[in-house]
mmCIF file of N, CA and C in Angstrom:
data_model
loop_
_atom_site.group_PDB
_atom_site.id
_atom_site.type_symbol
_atom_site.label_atom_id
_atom_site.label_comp_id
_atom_site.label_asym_id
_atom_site.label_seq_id
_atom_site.Cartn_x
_atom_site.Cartn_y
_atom_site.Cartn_z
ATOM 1 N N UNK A 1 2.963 -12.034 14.425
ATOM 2 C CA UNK A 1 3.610 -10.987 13.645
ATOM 3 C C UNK A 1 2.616 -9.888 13.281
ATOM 4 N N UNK A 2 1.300 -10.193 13.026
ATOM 5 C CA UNK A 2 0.633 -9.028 12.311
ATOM 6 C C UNK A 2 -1.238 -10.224 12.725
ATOM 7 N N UNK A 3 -1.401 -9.069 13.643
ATOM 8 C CA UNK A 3 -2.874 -9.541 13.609
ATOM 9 C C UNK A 3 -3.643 -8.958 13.860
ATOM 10 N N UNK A 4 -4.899 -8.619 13.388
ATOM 11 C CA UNK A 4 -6.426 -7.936 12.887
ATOM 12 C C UNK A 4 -7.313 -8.533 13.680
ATOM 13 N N UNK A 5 -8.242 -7.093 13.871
ATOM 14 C CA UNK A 5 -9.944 -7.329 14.559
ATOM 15 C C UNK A 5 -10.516 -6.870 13.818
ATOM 16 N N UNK A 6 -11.733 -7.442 13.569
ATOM 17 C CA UNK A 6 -12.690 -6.998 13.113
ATOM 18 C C UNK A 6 -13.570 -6.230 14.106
ATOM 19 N N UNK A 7 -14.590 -5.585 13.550
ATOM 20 C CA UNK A 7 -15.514 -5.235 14.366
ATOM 21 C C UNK A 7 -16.408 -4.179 13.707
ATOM 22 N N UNK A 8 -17.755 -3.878 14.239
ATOM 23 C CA UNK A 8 -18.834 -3.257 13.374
ATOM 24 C C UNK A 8 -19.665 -4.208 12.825
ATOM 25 N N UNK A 9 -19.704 -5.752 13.196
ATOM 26 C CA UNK A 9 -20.778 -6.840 12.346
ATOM 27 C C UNK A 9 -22.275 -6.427 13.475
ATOM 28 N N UNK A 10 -22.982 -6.904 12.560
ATOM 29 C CA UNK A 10 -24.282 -7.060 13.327
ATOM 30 C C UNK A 10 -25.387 -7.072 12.412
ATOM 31 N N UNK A 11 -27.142 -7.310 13.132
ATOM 32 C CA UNK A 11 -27.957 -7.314 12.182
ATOM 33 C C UNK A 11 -28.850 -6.279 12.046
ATOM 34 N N UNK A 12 -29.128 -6.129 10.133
ATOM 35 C CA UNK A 12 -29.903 -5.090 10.053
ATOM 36 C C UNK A 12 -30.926 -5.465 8.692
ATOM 37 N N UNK A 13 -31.640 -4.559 8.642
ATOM 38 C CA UNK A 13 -32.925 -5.066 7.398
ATOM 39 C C UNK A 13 -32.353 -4.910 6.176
ATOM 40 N N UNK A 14 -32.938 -5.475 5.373
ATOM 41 C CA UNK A 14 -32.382 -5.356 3.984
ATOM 42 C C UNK A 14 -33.054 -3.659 3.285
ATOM 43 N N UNK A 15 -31.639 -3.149 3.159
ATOM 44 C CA UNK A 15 -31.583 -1.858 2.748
ATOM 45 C C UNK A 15 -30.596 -1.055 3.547
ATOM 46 N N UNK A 16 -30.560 -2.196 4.689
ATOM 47 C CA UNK A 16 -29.647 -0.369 5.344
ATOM 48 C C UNK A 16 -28.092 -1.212 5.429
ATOM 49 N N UNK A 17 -27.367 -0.256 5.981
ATOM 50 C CA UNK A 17 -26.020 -0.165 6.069
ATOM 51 C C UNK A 17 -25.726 -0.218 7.463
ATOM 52 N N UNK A 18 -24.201 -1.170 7.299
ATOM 53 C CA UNK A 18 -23.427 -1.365 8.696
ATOM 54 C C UNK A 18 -21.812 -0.771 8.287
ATOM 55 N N UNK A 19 -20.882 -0.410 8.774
ATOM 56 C CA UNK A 19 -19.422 -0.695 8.690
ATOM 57 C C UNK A 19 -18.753 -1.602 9.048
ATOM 58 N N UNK A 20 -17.441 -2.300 8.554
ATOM 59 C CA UNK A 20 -16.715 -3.242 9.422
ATOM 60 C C UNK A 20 -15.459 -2.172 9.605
ATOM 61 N N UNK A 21 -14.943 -2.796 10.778
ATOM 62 C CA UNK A 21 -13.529 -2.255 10.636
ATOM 63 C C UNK A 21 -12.778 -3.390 10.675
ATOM 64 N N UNK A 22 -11.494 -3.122 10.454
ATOM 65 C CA UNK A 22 -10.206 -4.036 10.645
ATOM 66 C C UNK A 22 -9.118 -3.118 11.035
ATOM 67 N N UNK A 23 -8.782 -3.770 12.378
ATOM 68 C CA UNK A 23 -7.735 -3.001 12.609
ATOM 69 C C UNK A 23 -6.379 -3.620 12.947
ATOM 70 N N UNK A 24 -5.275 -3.060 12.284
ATOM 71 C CA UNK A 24 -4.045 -4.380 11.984
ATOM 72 C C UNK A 24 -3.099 -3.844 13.012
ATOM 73 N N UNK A 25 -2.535 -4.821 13.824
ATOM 74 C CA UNK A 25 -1.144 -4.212 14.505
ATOM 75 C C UNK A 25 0.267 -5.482 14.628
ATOM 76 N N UNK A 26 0.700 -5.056 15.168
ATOM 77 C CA UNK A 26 2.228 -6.172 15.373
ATOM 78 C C UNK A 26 2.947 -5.455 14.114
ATOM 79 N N UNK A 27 3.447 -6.116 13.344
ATOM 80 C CA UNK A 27 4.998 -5.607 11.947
ATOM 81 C C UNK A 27 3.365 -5.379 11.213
ATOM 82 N N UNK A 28 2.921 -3.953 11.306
ATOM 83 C CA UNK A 28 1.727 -3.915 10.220
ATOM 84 C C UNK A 28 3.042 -3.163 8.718
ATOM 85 N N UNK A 29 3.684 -2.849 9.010
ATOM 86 C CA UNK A 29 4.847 -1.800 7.695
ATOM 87 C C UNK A 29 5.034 -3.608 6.904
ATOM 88 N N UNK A 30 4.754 -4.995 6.736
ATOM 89 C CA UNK A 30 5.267 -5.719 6.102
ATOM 90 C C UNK A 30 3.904 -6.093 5.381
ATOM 91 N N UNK A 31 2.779 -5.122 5.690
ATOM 92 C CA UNK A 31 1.142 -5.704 5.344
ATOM 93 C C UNK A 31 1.133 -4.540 3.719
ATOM 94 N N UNK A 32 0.951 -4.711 2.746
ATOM 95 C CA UNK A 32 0.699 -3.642 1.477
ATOM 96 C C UNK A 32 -0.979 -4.322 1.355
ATOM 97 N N UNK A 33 -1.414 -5.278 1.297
ATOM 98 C CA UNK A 33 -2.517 -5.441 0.398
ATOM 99 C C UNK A 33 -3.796 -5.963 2.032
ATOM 100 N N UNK A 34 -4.709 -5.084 2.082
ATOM 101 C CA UNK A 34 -5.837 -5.914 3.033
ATOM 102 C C UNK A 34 -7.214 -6.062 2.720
ATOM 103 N N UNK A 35 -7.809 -6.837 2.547
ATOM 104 C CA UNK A 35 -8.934 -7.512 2.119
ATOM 105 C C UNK A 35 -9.889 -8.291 2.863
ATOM 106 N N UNK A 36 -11.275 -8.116 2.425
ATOM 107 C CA UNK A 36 -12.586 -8.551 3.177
ATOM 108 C C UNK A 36 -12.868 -9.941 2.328
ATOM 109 N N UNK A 37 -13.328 -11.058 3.367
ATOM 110 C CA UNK A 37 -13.664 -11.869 2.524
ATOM 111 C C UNK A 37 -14.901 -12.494 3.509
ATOM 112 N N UNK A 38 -15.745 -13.545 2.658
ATOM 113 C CA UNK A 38 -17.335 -13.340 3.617
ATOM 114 C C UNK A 38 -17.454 -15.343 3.095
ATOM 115 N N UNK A 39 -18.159 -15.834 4.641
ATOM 116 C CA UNK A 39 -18.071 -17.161 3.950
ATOM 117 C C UNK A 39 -20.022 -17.381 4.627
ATOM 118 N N UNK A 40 -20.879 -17.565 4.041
ATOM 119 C CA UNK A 40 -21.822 -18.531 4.434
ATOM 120 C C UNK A 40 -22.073 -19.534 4.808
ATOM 121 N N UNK A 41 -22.735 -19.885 5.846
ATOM 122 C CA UNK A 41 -22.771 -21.564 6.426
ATOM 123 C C UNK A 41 -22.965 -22.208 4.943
ATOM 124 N N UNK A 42 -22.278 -23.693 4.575
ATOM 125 C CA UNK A 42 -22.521 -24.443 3.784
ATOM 126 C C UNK A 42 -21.660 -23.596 2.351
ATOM 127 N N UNK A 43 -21.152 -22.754 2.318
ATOM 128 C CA UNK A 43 -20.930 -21.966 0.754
ATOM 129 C C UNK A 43 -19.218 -21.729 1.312
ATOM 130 N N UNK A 44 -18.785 -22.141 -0.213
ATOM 131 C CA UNK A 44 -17.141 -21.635 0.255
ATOM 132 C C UNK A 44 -16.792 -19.966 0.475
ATOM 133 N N UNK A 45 -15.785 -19.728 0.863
ATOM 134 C CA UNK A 45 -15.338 -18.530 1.321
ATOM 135 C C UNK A 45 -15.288 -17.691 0.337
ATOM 136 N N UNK A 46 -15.612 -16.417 -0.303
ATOM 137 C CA UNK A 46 -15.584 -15.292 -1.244
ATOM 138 C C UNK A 46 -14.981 -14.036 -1.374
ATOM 139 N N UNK A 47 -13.928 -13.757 -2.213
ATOM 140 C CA UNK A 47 -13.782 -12.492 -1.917
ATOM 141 C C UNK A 47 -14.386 -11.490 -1.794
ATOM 142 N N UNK A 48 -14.495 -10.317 -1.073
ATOM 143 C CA UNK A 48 -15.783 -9.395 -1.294
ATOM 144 C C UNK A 48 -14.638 -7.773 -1.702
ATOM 145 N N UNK A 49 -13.534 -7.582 -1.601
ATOM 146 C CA UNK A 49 -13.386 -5.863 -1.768
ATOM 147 C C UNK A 49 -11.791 -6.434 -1.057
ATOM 148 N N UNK A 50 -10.644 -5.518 -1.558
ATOM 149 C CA UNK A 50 -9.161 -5.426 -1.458
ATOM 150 C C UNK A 50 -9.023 -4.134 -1.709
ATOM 151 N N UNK A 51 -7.627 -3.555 -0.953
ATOM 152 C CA UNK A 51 -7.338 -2.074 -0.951
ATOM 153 C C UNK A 51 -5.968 -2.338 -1.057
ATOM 154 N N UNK A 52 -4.831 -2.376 -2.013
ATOM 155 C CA UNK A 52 -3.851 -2.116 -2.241
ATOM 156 C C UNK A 52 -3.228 -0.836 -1.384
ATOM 157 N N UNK A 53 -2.726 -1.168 -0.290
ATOM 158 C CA UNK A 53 -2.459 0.423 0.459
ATOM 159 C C UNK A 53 -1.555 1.270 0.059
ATOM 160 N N UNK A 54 -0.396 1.095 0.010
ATOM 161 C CA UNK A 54 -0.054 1.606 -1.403
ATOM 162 C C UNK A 54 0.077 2.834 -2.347
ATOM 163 N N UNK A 55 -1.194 2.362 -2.645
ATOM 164 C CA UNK A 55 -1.650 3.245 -3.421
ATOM 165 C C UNK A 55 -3.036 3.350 -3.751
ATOM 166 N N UNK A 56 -3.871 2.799 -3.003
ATOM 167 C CA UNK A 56 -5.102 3.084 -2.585
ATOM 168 C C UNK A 56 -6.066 2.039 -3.492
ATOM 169 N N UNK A 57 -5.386 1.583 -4.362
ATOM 170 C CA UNK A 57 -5.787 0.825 -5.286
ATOM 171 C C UNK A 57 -7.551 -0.067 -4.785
ATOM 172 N N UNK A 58 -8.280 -0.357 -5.376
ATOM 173 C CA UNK A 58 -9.354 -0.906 -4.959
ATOM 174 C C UNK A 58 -9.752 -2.004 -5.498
ATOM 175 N N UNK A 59 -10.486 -2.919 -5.272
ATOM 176 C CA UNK A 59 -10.557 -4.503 -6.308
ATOM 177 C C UNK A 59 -12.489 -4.763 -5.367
ATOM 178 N N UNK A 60 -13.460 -5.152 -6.014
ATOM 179 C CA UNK A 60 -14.689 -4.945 -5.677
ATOM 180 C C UNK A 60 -14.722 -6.584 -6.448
ATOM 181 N N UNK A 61 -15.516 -7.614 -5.555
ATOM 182 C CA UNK A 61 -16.553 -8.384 -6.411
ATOM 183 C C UNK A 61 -17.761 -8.025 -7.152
ATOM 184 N N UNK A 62 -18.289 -8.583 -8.275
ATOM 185 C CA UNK A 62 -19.370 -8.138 -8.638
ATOM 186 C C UNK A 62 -20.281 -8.261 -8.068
ATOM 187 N N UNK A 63 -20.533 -8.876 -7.173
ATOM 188 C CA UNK A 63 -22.234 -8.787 -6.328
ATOM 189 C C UNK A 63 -22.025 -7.624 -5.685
ATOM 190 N N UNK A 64 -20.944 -6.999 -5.183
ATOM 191 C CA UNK A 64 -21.092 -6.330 -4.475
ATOM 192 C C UNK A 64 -20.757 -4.485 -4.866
ATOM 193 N N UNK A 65 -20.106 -4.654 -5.624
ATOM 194 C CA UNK A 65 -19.528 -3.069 -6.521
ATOM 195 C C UNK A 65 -20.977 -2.379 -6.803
ATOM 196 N N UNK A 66 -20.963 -1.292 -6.274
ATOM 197 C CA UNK A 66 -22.092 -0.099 -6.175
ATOM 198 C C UNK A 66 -22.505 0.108 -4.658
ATOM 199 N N UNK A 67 -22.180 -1.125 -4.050
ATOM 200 C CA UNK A 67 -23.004 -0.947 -2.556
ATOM 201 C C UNK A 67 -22.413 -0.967 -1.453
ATOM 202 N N UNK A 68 -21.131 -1.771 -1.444
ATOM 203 C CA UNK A 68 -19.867 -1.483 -0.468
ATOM 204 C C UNK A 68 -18.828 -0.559 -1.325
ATOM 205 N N UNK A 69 -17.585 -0.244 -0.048
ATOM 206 C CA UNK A 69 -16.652 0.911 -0.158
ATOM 207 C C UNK A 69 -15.428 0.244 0.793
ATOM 208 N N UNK A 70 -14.557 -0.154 0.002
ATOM 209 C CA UNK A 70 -13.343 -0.518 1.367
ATOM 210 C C UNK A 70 -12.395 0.871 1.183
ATOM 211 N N UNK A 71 -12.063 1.352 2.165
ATOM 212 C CA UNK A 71 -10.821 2.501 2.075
ATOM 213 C C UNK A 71 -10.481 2.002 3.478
ATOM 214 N N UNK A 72 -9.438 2.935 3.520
ATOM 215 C CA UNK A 72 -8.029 3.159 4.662
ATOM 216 C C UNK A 72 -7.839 3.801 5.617
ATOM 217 N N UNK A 73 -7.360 3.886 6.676
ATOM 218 C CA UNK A 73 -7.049 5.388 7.836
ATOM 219 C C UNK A 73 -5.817 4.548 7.943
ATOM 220 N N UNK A 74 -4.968 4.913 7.101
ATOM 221 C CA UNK A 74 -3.432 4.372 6.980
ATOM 222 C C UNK A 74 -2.608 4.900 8.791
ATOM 223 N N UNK A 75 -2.762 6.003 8.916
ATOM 224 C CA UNK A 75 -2.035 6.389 10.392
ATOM 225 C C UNK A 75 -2.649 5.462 11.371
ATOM 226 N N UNK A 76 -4.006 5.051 11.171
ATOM 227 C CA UNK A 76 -4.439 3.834 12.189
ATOM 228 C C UNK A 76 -4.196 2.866 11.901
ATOM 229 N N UNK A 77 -3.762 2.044 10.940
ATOM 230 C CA UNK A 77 -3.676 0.801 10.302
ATOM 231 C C UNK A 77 -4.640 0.334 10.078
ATOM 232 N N UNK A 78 -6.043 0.549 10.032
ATOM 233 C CA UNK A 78 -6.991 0.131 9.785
ATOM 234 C C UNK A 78 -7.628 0.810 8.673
ATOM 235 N N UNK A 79 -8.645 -0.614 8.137
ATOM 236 C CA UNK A 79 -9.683 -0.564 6.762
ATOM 237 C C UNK A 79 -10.929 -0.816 7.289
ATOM 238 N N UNK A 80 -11.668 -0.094 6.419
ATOM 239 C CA UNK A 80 -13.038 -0.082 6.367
ATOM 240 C C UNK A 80 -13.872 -0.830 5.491
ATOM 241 N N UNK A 81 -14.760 -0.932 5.693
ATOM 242 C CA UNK A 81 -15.760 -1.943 4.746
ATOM 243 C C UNK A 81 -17.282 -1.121 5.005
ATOM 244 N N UNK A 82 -17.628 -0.688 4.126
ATOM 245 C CA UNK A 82 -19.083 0.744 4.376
ATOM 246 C C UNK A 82 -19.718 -0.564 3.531
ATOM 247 N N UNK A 83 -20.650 -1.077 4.105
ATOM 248 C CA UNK A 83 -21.748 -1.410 3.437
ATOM 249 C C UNK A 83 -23.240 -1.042 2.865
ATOM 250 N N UNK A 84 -23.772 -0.315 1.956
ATOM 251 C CA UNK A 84 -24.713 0.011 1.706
ATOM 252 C C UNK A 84 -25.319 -1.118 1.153
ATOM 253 N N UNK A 85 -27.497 -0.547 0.865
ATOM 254 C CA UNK A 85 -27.918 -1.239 0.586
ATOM 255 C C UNK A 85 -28.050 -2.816 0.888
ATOM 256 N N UNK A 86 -27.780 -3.260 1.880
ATOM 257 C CA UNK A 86 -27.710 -4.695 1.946
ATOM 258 C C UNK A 86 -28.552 -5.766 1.825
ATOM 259 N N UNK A 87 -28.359 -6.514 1.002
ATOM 260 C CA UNK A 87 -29.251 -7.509 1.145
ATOM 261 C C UNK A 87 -28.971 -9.067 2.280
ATOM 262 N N UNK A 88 -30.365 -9.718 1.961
ATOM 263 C CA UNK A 88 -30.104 -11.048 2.464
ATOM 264 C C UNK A 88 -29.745 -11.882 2.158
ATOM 265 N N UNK A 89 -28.785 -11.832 0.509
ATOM 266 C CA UNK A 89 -27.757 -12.689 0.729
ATOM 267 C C UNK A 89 -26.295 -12.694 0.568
ATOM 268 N N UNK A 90 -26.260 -11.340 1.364
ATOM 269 C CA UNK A 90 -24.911 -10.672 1.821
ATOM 270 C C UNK A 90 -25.123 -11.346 3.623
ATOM 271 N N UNK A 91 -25.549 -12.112 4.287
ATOM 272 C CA UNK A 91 -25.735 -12.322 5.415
ATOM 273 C C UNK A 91 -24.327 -13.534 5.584
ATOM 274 N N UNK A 92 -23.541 -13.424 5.881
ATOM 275 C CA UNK A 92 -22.352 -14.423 6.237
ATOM 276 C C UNK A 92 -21.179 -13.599 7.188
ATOM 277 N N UNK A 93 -20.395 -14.485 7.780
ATOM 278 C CA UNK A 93 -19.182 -14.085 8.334
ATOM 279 C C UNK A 93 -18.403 -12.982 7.433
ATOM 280 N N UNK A 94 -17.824 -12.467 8.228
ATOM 281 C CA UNK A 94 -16.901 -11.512 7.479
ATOM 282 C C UNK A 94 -15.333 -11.720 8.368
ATOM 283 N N UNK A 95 -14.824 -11.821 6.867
ATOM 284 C CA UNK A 95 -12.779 -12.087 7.702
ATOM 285 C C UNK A 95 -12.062 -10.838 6.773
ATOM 286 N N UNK A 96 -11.559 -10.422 7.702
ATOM 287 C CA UNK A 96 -10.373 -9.262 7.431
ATOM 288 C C UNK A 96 -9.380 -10.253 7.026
ATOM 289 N N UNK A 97 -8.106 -9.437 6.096
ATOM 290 C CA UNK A 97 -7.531 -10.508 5.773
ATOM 291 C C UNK A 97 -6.383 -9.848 5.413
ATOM 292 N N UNK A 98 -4.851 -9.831 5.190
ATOM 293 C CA UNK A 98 -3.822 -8.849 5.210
ATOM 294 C C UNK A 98 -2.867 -9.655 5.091
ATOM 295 N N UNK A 99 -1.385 -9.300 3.833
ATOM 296 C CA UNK A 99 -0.610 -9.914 3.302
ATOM 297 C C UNK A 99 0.738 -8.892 2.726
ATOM 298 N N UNK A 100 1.651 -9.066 2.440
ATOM 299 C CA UNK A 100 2.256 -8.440 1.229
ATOM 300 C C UNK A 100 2.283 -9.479 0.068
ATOM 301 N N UNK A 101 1.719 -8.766 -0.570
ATOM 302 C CA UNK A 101 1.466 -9.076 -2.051
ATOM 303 C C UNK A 101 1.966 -8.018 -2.877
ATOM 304 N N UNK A 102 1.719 -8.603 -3.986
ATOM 305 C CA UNK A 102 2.612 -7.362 -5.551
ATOM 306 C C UNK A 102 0.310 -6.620 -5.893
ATOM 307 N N UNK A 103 0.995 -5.792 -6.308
ATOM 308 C CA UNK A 103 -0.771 -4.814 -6.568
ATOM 309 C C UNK A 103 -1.836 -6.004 -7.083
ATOM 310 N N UNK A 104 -1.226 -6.458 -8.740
ATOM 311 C CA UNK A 104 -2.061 -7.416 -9.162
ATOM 312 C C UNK A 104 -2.489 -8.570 -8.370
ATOM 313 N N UNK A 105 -2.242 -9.053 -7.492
ATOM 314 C CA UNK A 105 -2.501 -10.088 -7.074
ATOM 315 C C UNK A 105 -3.418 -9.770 -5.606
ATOM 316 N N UNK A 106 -2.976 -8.673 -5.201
ATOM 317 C CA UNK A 106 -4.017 -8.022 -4.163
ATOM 318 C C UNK A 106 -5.462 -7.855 -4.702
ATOM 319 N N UNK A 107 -5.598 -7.070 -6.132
ATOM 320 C CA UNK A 107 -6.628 -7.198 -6.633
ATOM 321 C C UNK A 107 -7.887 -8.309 -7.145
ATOM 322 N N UNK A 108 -6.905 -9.897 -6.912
ATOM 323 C CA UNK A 108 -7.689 -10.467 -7.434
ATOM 324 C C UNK A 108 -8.295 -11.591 -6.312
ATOM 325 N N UNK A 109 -7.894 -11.193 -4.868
ATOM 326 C CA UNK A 109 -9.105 -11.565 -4.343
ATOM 327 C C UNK A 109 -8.919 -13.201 -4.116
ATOM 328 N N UNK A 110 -7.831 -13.701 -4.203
ATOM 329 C CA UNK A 110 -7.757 -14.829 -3.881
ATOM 330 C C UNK A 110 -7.440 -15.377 -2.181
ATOM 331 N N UNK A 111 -8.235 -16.139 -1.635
ATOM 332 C CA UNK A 111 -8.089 -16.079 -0.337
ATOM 333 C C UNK A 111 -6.691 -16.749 -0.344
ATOM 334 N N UNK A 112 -6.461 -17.542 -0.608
ATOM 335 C CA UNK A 112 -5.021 -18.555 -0.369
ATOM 336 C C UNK A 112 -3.681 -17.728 -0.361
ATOM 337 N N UNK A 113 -3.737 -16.772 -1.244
ATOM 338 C CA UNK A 113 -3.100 -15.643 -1.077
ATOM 339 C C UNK A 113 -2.333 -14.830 -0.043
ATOM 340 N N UNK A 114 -3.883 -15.102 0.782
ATOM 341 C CA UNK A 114 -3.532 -14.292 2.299
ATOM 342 C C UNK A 114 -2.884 -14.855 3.428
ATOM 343 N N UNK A 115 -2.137 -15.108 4.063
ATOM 344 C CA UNK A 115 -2.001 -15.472 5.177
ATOM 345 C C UNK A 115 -2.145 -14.991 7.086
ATOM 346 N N UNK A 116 -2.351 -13.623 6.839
ATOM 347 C CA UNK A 116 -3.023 -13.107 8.576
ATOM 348 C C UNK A 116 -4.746 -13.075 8.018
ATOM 349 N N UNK A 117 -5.212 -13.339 8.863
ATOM 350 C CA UNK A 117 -6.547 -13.643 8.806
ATOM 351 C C UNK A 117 -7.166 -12.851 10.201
ATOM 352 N N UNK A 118 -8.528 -12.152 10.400
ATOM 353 C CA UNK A 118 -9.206 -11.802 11.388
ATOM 354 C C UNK A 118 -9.854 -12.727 11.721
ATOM 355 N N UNK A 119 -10.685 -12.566 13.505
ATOM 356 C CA UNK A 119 -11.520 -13.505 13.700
ATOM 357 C C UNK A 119 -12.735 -13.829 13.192
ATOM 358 N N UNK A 120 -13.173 -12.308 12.571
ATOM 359 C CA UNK A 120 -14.416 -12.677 11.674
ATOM 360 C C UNK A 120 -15.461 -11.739 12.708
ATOM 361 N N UNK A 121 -16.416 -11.591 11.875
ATOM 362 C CA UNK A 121 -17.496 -10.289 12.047
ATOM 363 C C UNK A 121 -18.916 -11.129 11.397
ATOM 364 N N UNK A 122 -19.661 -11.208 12.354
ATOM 365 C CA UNK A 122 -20.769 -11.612 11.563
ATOM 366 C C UNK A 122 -22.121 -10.716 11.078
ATOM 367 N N UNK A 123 -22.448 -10.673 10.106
ATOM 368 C CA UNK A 123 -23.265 -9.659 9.263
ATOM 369 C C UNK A 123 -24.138 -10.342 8.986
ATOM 370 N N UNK A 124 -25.318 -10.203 9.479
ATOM 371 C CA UNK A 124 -27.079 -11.142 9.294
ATOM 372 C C UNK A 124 -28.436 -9.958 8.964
ATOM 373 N N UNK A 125 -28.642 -10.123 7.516
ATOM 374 C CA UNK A 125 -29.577 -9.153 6.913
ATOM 375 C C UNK A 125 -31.129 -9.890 6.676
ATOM 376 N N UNK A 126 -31.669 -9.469 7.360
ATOM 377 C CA UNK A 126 -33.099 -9.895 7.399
ATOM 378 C C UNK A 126 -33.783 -9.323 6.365
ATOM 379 N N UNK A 127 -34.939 -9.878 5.813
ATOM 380 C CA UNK A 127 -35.831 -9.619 4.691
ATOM 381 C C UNK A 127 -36.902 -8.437 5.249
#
């Protein structure tokens, strides 16, 4: 029904910046809420940033608010994930992730929430 790529992972030093994209197609008009979530070998899965499309709405974890940016190119169906500053222990998988949800609940980043999932993007920040 509705499925996402990622793409834009790769490795870079701690300080600089990569993008992800996600790009959604199949019934994307039944998707309102899409979200990044990042899992480390051995560490459970985390929300990292949600975009209520919508209305542009934004939802940031705290490790990460100041240094990533998720926004939209709504005519493409695809979201962005701008990563600045990165560190090394921002180094994990990255899953696109896309649902209809109500606003509040987009915002809060709960993976179980979601049900279309990307294949994942891997992001490895060296010291």
């Amino acid at each position: 029904q509705v499925q996402l790529m990622e793409s834009g992972g790769g490795s870079v030093q701690a300080g600089g910046s990569l993008r992800l994209s996600c790009a959604a197609s199949g019934v994307t008009w039944t998707v309102n809420c899409m979200g990044w979530f990042r899992q480390a070998p051995g560490k459970a899965r985390e929300g990292v940033a949600s975009i209520y499309r919508e209305t542009d709405s934004t939802s940031y974890a705290d490790s990460v608010k100041g240094r990533f940016t998720i926004s939209q190119d709504s005519a493409k169906n695809t979201v962005y994930l701008q990563m600045d500053s990165l560190k090394p222990e921002d180094t994990a998988m990255y899953y696109c992730a896309a649902d209809l949800l109500l606003g509040a609940t987009c915002g809060r980043l709960v993976d179980t929430a979601f049900d279309h999932w990307g294949q994942g993007a891997q992001v490895t920040v060296s010291s």
